[in-house]
PDB file of C-alpha atoms in Angstrom:
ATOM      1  CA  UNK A   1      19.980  37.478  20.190  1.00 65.00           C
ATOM      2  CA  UNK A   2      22.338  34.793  18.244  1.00 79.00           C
ATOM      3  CA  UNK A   3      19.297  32.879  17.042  1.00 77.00           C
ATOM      4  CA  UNK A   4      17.376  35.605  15.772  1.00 85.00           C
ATOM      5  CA  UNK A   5      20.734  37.323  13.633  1.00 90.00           C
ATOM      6  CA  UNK A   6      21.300  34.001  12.091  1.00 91.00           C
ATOM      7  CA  UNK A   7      17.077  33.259  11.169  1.00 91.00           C
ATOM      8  CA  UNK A   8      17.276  37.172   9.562  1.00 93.00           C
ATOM      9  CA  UNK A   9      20.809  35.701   7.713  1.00 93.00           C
ATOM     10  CA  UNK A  10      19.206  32.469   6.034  1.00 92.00           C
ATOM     11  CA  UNK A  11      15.755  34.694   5.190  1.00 93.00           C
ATOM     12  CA  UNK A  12      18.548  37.009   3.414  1.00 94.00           C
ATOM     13  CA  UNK A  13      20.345  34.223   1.433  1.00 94.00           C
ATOM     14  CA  UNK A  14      16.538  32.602   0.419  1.00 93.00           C
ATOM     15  CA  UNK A  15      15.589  35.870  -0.325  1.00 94.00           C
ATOM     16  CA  UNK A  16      18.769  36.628  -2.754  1.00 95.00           C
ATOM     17  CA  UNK A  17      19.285  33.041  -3.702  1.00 95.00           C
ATOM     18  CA  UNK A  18      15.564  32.048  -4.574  1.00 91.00           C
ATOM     19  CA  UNK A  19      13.375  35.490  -5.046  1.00 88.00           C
ATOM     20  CA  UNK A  20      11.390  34.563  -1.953  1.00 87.00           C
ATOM     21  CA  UNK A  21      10.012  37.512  -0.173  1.00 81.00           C
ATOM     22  CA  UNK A  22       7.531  36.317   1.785  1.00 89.00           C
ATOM     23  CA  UNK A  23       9.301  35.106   4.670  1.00 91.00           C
ATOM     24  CA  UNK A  24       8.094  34.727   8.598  1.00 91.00           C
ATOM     25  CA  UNK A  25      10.353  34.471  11.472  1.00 91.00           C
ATOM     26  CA  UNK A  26       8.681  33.425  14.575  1.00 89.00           C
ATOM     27  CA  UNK A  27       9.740  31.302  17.401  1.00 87.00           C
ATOM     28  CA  UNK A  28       8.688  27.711  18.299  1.00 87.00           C
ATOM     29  CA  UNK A  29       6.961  26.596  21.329  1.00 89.00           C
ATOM     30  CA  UNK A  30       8.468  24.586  24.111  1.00 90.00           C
ATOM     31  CA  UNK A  31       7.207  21.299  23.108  1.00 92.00           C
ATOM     32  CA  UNK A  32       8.952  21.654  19.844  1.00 89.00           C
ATOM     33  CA  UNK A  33      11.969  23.356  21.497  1.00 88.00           C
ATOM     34  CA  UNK A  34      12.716  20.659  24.183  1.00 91.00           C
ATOM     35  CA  UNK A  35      12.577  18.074  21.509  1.00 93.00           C
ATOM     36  CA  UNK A  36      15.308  20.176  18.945  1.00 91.00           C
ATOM     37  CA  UNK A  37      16.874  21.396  21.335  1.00 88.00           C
ATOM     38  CA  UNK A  38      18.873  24.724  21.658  1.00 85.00           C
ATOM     39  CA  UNK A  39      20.170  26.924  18.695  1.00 83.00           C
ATOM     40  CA  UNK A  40      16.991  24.948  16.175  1.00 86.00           C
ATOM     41  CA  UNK A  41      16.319  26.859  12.923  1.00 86.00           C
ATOM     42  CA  UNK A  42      13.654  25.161  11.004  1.00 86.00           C
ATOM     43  CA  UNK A  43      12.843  25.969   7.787  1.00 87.00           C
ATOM     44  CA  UNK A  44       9.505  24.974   5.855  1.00 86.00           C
ATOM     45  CA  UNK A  45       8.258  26.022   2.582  1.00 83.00           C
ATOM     46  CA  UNK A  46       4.720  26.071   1.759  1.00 83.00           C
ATOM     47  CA  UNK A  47       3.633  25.713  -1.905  1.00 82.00           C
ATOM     48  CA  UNK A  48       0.167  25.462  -4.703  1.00 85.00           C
ATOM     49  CA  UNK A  49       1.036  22.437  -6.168  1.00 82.00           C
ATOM     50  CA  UNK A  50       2.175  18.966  -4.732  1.00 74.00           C
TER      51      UNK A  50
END
């Protein structure tokens, strides 16, 4: 699967670019999707501090 290849590239280039390492790859619902439409990758980050 395309999308999935491409989700696994970007976690690689966080991963080497930033340090990140913990990264989850899941897939969004259909409420999300039909609004994004095809081929989405979202990204979020989630911190401690604001």
């Amino acid at each position: 699967m395309v999308i999935v290849d491409e989700a696994k590239y970007l976690a690689d280039k966080i991963t080497e670019e930033v340090g990140v390492e913990d990264i989850k790859i899941n897939f969004i619902g259909p409420v999300i999707g039909t609004h994004s439409g095809p081929g989405t990758i979202a990204l979020f980050f989630v911190g401690t501090e604001r």
